[in-house]
PDB file of C-alpha atoms and ligand atoms in Angstrom:
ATOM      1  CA  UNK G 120     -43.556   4.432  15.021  1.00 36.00           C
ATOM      2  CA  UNK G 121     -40.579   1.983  16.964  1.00 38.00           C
ATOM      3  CA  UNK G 122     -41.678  -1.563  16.462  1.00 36.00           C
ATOM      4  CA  UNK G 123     -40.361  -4.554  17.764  1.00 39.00           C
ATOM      5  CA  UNK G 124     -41.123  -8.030  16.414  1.00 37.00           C
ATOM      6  CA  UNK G 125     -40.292 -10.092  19.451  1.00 39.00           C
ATOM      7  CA  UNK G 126     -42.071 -13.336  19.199  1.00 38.00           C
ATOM      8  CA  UNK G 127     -43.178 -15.511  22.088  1.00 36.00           C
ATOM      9  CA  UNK G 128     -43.251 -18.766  20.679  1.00 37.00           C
ATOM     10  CA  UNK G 129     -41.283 -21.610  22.048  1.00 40.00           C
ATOM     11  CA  UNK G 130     -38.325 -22.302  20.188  1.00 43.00           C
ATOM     12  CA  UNK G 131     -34.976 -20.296  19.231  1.00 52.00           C
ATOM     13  CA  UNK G 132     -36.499 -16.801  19.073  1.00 62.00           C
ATOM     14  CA  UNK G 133     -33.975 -14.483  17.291  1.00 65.00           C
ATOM     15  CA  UNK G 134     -36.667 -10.844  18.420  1.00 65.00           C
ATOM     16  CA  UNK G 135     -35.849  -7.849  16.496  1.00 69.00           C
ATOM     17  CA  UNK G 136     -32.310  -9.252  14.801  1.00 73.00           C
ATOM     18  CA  UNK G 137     -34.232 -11.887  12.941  1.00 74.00           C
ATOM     19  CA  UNK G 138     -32.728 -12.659   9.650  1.00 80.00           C
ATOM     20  CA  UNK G 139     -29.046 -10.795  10.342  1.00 87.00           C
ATOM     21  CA  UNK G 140     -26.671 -13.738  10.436  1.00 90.00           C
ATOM     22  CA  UNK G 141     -24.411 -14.445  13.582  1.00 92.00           C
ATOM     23  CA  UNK G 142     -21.361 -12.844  11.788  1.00 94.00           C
ATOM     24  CA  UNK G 143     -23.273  -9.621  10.996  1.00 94.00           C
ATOM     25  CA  UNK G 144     -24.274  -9.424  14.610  1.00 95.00           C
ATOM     26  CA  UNK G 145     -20.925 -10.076  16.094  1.00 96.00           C
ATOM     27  CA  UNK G 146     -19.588  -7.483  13.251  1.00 96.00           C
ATOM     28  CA  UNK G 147     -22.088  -4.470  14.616  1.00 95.00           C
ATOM     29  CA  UNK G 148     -20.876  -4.868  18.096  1.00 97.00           C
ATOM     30  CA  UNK G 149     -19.273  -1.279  19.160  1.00 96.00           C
ATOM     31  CA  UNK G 150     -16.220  -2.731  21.111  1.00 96.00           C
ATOM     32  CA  UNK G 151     -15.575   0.494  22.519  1.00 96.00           C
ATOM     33  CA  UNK G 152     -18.806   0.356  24.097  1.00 96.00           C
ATOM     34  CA  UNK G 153     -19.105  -2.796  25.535  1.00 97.00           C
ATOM     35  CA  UNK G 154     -21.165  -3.325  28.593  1.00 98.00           C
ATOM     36  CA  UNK G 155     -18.264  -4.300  31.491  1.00 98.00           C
ATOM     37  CA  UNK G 156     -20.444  -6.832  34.053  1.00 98.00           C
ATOM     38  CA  UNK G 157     -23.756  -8.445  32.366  1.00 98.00           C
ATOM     39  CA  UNK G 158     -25.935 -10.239  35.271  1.00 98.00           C
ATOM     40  CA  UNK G 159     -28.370 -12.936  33.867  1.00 98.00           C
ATOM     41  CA  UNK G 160     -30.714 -14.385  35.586  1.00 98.00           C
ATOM     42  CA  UNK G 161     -31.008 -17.914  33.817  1.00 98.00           C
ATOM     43  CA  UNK G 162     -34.353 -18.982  33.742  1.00 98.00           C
ATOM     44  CA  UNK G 163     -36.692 -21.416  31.979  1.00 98.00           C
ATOM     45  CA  UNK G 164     -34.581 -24.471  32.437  1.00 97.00           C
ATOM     46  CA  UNK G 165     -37.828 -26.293  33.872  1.00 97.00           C
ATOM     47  CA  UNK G 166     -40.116 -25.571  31.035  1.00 98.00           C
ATOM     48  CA  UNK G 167     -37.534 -26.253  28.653  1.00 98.00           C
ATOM     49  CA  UNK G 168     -37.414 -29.925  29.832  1.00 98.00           C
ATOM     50  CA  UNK G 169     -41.597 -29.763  30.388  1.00 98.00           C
ATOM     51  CA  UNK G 170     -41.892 -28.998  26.836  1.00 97.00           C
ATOM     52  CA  UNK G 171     -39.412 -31.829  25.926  1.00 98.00           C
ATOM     53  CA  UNK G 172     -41.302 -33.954  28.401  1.00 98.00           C
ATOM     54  CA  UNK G 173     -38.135 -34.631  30.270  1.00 97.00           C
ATOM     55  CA  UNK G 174     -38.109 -34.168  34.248  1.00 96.00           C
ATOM     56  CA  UNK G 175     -37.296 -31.019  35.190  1.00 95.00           C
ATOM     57  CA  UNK G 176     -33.728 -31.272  36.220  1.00 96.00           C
ATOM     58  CA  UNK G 177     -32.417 -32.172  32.885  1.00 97.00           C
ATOM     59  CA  UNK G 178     -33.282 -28.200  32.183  1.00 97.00           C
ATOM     60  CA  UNK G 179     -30.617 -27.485  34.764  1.00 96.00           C
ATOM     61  CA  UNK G 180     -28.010 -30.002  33.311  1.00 96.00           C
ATOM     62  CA  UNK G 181     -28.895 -28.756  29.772  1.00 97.00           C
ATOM     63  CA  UNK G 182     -28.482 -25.366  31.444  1.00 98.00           C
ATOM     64  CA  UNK G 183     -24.738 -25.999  31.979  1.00 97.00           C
ATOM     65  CA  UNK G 184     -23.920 -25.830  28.241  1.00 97.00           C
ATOM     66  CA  UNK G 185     -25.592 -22.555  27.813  1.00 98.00           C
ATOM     67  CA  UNK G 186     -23.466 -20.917  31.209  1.00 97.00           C
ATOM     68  CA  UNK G 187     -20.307 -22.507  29.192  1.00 96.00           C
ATOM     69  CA  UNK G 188     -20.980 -20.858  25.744  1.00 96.00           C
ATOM     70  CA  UNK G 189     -21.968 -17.770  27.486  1.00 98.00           C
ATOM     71  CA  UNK G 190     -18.490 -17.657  29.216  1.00 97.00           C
ATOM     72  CA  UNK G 191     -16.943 -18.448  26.524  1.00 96.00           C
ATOM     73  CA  UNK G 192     -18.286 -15.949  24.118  1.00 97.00           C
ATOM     74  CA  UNK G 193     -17.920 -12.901  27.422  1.00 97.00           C
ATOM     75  CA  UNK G 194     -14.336 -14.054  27.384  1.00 96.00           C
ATOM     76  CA  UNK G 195     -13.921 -13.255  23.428  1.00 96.00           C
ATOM     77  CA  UNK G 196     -15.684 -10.391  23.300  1.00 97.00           C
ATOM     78  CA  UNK G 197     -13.532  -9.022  25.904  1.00 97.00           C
ATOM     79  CA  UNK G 198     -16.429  -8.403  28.783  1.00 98.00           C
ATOM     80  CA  UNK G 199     -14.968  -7.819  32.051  1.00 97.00           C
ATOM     81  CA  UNK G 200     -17.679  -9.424  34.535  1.00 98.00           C
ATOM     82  CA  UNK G 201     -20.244 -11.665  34.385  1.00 98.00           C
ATOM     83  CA  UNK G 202     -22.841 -12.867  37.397  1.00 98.00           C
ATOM     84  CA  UNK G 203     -24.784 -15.513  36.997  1.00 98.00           C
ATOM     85  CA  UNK G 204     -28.159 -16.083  39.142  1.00 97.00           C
ATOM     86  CA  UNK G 205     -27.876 -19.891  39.746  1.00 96.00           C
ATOM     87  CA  UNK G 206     -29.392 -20.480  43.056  1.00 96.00           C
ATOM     88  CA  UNK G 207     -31.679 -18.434  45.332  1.00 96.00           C
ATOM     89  CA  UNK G 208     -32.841 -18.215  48.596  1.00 95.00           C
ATOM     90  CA  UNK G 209     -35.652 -18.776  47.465  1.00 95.00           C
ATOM     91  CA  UNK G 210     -34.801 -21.879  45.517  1.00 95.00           C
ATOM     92  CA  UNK G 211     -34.806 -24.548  48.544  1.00 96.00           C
ATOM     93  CA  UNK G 212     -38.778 -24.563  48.366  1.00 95.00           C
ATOM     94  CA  UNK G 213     -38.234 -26.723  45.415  1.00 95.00           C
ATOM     95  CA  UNK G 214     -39.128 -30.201  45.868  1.00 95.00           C
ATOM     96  CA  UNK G 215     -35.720 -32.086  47.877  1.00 95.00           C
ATOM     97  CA  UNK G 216     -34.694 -33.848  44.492  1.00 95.00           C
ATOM     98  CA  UNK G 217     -34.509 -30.778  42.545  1.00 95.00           C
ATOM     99  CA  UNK G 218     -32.422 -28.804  45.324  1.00 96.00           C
ATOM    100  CA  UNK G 219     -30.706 -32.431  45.872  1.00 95.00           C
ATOM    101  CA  UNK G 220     -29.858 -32.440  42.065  1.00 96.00           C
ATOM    102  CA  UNK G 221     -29.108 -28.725  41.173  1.00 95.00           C
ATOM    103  CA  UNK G 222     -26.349 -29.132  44.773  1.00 95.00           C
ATOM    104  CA  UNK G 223     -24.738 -32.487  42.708  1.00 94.00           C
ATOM    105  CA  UNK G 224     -24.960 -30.720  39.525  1.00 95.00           C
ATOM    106  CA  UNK G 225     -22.875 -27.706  41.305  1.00 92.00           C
ATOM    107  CA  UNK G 226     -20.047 -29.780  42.167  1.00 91.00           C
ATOM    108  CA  UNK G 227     -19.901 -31.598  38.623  1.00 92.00           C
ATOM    109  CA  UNK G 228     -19.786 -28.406  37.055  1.00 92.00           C
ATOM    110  CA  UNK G 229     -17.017 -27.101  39.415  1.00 87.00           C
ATOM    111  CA  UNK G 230     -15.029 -30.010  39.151  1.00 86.00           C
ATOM    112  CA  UNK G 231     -15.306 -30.300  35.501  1.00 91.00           C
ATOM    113  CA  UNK G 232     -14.834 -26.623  33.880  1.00 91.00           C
ATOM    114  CA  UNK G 233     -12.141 -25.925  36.749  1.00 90.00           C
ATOM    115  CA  UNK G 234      -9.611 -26.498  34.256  1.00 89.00           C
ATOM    116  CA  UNK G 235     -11.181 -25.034  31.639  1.00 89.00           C
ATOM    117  CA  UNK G 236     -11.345 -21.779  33.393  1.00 90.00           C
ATOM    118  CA  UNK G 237      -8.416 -21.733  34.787  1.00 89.00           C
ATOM    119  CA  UNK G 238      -7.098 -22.124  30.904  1.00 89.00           C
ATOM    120  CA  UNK G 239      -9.000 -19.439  29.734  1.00 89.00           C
ATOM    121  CA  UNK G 240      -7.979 -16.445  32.254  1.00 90.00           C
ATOM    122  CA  UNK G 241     -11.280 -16.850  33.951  1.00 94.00           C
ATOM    123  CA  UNK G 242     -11.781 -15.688  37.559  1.00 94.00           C
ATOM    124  CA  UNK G 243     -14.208 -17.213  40.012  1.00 94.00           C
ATOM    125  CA  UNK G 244     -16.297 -15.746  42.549  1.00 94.00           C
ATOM    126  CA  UNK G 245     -19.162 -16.324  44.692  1.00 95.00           C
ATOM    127  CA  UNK G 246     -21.843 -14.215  46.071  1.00 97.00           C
ATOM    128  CA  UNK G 247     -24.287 -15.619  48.453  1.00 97.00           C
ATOM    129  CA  UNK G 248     -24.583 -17.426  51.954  1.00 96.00           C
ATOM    130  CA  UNK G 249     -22.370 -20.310  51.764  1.00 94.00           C
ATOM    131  CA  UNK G 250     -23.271 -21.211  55.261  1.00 93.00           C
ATOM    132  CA  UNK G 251     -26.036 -22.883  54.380  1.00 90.00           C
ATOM    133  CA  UNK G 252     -25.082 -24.990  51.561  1.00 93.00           C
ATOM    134  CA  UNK G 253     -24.514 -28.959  52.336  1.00 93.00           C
ATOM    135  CA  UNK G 254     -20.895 -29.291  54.028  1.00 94.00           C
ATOM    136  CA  UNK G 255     -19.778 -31.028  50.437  1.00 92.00           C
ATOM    137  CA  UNK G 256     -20.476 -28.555  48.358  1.00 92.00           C
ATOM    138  CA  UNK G 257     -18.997 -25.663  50.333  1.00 93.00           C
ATOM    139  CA  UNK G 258     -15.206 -27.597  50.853  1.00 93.00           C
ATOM    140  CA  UNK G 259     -15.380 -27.976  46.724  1.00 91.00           C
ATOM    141  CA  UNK G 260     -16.110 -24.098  46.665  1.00 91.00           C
ATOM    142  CA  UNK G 261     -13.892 -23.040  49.209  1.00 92.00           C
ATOM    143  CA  UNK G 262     -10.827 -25.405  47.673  1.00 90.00           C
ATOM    144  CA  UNK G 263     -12.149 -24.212  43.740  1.00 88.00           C
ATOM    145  CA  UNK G 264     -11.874 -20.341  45.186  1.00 90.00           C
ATOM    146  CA  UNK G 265      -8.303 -21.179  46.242  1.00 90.00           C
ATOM    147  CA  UNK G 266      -7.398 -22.670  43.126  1.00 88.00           C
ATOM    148  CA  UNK G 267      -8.968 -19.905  40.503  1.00 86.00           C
ATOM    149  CA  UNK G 268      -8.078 -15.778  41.116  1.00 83.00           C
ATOM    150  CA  UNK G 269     -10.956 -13.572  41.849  1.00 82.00           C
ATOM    151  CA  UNK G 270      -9.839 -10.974  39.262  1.00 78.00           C
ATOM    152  CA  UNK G 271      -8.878 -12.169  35.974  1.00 81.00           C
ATOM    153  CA  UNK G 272      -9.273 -10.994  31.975  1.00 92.00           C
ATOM    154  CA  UNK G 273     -12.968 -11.768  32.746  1.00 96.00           C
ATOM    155  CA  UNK G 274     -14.174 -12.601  36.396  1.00 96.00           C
ATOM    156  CA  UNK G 275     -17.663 -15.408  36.559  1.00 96.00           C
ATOM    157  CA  UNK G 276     -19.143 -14.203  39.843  1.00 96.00           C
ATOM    158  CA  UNK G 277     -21.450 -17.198  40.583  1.00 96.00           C
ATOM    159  CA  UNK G 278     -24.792 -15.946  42.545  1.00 97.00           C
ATOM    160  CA  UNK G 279     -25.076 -19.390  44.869  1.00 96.00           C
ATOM    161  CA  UNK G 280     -28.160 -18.946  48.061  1.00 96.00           C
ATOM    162  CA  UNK G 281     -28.232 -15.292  46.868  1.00 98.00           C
ATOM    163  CA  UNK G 282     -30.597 -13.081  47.681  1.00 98.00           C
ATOM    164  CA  UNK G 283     -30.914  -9.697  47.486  1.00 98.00           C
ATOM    165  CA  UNK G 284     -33.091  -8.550  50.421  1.00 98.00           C
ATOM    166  CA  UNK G 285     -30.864 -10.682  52.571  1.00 97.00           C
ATOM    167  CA  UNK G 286     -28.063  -9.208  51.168  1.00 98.00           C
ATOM    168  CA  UNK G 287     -28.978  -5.999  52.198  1.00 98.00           C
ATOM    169  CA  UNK G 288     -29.960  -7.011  55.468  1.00 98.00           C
ATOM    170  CA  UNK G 289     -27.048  -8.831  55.905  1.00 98.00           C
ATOM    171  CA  UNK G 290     -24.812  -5.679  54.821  1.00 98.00           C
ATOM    172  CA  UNK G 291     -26.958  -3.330  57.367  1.00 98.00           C
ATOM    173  CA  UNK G 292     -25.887  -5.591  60.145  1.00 98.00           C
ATOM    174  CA  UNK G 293     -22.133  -5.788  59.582  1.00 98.00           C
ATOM    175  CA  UNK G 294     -22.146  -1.887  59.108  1.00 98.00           C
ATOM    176  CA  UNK G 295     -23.974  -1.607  62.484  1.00 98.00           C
ATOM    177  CA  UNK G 296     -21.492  -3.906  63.967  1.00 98.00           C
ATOM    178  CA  UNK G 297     -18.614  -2.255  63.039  1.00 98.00           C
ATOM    179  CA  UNK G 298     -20.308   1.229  63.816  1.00 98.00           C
ATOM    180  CA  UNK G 299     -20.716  -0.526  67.494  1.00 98.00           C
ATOM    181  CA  UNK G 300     -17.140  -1.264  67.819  1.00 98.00           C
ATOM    182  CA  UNK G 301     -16.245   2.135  66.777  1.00 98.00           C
ATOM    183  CA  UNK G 302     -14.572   1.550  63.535  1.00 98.00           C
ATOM    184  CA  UNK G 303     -17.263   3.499  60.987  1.00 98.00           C
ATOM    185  CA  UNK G 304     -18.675   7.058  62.060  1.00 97.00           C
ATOM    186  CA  UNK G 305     -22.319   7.568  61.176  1.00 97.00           C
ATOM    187  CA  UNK G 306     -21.801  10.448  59.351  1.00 97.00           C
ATOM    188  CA  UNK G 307     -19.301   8.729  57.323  1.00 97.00           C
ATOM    189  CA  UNK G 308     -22.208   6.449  55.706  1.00 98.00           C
ATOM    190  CA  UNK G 309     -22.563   7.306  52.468  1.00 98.00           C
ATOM    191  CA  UNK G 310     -23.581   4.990  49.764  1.00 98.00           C
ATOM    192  CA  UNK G 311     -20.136   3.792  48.488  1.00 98.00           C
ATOM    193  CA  UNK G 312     -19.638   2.780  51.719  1.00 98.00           C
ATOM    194  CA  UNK G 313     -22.494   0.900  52.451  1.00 98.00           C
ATOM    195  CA  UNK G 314     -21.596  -0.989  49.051  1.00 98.00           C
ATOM    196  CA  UNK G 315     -18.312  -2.094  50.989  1.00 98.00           C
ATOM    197  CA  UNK G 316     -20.752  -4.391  52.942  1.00 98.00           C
ATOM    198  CA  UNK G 317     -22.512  -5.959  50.028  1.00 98.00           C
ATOM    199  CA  UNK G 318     -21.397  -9.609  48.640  1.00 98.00           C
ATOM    200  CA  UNK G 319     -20.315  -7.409  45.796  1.00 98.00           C
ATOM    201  CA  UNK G 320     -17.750  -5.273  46.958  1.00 98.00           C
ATOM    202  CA  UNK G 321     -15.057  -4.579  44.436  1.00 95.00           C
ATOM    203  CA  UNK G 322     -17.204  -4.966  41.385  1.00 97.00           C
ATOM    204  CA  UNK G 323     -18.793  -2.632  39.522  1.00 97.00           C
ATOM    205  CA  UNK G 324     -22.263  -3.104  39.317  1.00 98.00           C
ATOM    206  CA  UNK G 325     -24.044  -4.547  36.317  1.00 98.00           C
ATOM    207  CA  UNK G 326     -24.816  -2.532  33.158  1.00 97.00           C
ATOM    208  CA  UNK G 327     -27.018  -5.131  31.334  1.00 98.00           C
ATOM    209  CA  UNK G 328     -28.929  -7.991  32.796  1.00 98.00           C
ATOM    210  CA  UNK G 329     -30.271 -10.280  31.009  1.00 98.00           C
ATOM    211  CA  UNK G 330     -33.595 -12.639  31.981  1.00 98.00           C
ATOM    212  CA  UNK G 331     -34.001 -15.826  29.600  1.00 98.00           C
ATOM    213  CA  UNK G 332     -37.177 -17.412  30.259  1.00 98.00           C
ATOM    214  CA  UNK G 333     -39.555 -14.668  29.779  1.00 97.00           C
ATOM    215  CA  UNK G 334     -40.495 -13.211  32.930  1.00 97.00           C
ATOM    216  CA  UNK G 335     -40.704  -9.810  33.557  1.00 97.00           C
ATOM    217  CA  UNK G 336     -39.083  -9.518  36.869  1.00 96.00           C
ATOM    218  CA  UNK G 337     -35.994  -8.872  39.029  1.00 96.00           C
ATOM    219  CA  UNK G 338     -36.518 -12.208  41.524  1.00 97.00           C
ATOM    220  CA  UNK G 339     -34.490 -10.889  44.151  1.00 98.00           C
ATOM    221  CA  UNK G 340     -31.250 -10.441  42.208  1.00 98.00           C
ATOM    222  CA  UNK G 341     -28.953  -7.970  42.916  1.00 98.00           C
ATOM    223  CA  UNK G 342     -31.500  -5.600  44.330  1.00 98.00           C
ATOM    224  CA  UNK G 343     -28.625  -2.443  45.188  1.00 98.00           C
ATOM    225  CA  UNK G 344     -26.770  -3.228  42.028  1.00 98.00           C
ATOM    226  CA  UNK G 345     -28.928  -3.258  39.524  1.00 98.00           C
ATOM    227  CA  UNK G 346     -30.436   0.949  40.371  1.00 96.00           C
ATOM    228  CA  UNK G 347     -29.243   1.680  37.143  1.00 95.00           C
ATOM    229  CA  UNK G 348     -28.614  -1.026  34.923  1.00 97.00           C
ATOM    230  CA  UNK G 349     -30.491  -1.837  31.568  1.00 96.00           C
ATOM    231  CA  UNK G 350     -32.856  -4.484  31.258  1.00 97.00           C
ATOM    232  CA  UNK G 351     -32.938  -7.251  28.491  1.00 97.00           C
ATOM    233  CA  UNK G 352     -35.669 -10.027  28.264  1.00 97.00           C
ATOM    234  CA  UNK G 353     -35.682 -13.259  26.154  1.00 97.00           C
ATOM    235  CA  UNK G 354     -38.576 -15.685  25.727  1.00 97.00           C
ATOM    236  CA  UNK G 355     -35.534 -17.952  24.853  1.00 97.00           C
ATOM    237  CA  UNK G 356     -35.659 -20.532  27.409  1.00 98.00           C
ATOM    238  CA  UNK G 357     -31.702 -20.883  29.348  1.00 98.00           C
ATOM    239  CA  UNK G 358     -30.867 -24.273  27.506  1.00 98.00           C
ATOM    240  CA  UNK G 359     -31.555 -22.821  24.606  1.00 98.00           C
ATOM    241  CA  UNK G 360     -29.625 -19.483  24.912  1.00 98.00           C
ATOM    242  CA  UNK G 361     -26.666 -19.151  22.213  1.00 97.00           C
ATOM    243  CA  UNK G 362     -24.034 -16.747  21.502  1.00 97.00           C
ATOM    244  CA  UNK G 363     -26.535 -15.166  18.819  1.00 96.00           C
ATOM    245  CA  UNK G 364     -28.735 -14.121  21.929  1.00 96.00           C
ATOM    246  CA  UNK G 365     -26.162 -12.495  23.364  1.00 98.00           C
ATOM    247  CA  UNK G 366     -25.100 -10.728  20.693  1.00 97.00           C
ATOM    248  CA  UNK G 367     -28.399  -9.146  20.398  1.00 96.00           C
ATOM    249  CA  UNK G 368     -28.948  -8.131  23.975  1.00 97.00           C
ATOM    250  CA  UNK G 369     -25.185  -6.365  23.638  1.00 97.00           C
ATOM    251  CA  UNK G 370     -26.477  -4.725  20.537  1.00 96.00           C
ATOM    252  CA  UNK G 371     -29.715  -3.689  21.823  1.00 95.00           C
ATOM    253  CA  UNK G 372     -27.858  -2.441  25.145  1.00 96.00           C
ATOM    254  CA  UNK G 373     -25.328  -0.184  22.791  1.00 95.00           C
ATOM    255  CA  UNK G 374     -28.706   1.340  20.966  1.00 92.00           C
ATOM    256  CA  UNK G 375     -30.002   2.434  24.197  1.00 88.00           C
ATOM    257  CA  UNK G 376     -29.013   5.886  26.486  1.00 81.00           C
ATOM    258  CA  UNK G 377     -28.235   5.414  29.828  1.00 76.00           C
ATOM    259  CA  UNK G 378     -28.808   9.052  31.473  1.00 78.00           C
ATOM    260  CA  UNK G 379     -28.502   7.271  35.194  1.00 79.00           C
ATOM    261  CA  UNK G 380     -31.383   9.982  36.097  1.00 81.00           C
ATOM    262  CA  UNK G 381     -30.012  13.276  34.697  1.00 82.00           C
ATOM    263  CA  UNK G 382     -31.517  14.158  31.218  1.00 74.00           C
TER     264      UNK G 382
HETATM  265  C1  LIG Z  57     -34.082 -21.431  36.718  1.00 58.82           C
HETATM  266  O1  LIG Z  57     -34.874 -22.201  35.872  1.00 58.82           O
HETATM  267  C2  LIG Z  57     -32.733 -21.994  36.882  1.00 58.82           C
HETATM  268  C3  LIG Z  57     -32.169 -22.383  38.067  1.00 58.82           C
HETATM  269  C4  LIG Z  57     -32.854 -22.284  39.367  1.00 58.82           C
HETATM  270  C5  LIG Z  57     -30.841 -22.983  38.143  1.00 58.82           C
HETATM  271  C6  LIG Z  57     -29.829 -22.516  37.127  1.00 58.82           C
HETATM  272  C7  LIG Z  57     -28.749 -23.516  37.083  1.00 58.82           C
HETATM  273  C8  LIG Z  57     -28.060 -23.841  35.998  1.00 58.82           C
HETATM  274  C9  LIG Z  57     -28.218 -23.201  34.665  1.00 58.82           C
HETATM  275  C10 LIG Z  57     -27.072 -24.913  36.137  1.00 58.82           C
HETATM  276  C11 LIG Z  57     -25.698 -24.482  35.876  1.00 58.82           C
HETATM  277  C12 LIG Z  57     -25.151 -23.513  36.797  1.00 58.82           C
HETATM  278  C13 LIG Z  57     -24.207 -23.765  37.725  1.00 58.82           C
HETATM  279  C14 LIG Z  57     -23.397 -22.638  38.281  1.00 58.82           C
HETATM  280  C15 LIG Z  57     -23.970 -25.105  38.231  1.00 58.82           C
HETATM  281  P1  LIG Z  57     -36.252 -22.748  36.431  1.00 58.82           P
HETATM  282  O2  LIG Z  57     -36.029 -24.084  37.004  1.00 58.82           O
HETATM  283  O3  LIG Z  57     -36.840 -21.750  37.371  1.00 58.82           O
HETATM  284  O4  LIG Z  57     -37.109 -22.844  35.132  1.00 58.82           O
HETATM  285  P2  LIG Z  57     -38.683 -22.633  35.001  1.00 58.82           P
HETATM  286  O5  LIG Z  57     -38.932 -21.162  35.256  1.00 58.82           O
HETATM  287  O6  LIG Z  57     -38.958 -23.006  33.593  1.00 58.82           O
HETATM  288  O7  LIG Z  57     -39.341 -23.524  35.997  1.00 58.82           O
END
């Protein structure tokens, strides 16, 4: 019989690698074999400052150290892509200061590892509905997306009011446009070519994504892109999340075989 000893405790849960070290873990990597875009959807920052009885939002700043490690350790390994879910749709329900704090936080975080990416080969994109994020925050993008390539060694695609039903819908509607005008025959719809409409055109989608926080769902995220991509959930809450983690969900990711339906 498979078994797994993933433990659900709070606290820096190391799941079925327990007890190899982090040089052991980086060492049985298959290079070769690498996954090219990870997706995570970064989540427990809230209960991560609950448990430290902090407010909420100091998850999220906490949360920044954890993205920068993360890019940092994508960028060694040689990882092509990496999308991170950092504000949905959905997100603006939370209370004003939250949304208030997470939109400040954005900025900081732009302003501040600009450099640093742009050091590091880095590219820097954005997937979402800008529109609708404060005037402020959208010039910073907007000027940041001028200043840093799309494409790079490794490209952070930033998921910013991203969701993926609207996504879709959003896609549906600029294909029927340009079918309208003339410019797309129906019959010339195929799937690649709806893709063309998505936030993600140009990238290839996702091979691993990875949920911190526990939860045992999709949220929204990359609904299209994620048809065949392999799943990887941590009870480590985001803060928390270290290179070790990653190393593991890479690991686990190379043990697994993707048949993408056939058999
Ligand atoms: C989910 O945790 C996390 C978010 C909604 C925001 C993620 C943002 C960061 C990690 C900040 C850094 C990123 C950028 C690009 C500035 P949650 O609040 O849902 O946690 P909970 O499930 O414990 O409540």
């Amino acid at each position: 019989m498979h078994t797994t000893s993933v433990s659900y405790s709070f606290g820096q849960e190391r799941g079925q690698w327990n007890g190899a070290s982090e040089e052991q873990l980086l060492a049985a990597i298959d290079r070769q074999r690498l996954p090219v875009h990870v997706a995570i959807i970064m989540d427990g920052n809230g209960r991560w400052a609950t448990r430290r009885s902090l407010p909420r939002v100091e998850g999220h700043r906490a949360g920044v150290g954890a993205l920068r490690e993360t890019v940092e350790v994508c960028g060694q390994l040689g990882i092509r892509y990496l999308t991170v879910y950092a504000f949905s749709t959905e997100n603006w329900e939370r209370p004003e200061q939250e949304v208030g704090f997470l939109m400040e936080l954005l900025m900081t975080v732009i302003e501040q590892e600009l450099p640093r990416l742009c050091e590091h080969g880095v590219g820097l994109r954005v997937i979402g509905d800008m529109g609708r994020l404060p005037a402020q925050v959208r010039e910073r993008l907007t000027e940041a997306l001028k200043t840093v390539p799309a494409e790079e060694k490794l490209t952070l695609c930033v998921a910013l009011n991203y969701g993926g039903r609207a996504e879709i819908t959003r896609a549906a509607r600029l294909l029927a446009h340009d079918v309208m005008l003339g410019k797309v025959r129906l019959e010339d719809i195929d799937e690649a070519a709806f893709a063309s409409y998505l936030y993600t055109a140009g990238l290839p989608d996702p091979d691993l994504v990875i949920r911190t926080g526990g939860e045992h769902r999709i949220s929204n995220f990359l609904l299209w892109q994620l048809a065949y991509a392999e799943l990887w959930i941590t009870p480590v809450y985001w803060p928390d999340f270290r290179r070790v983690h990653l190393y593991e969900a890479i690991l686990d990711y190379q043990r697994r075989q993707r048949r993408f339906g056939r058999i």
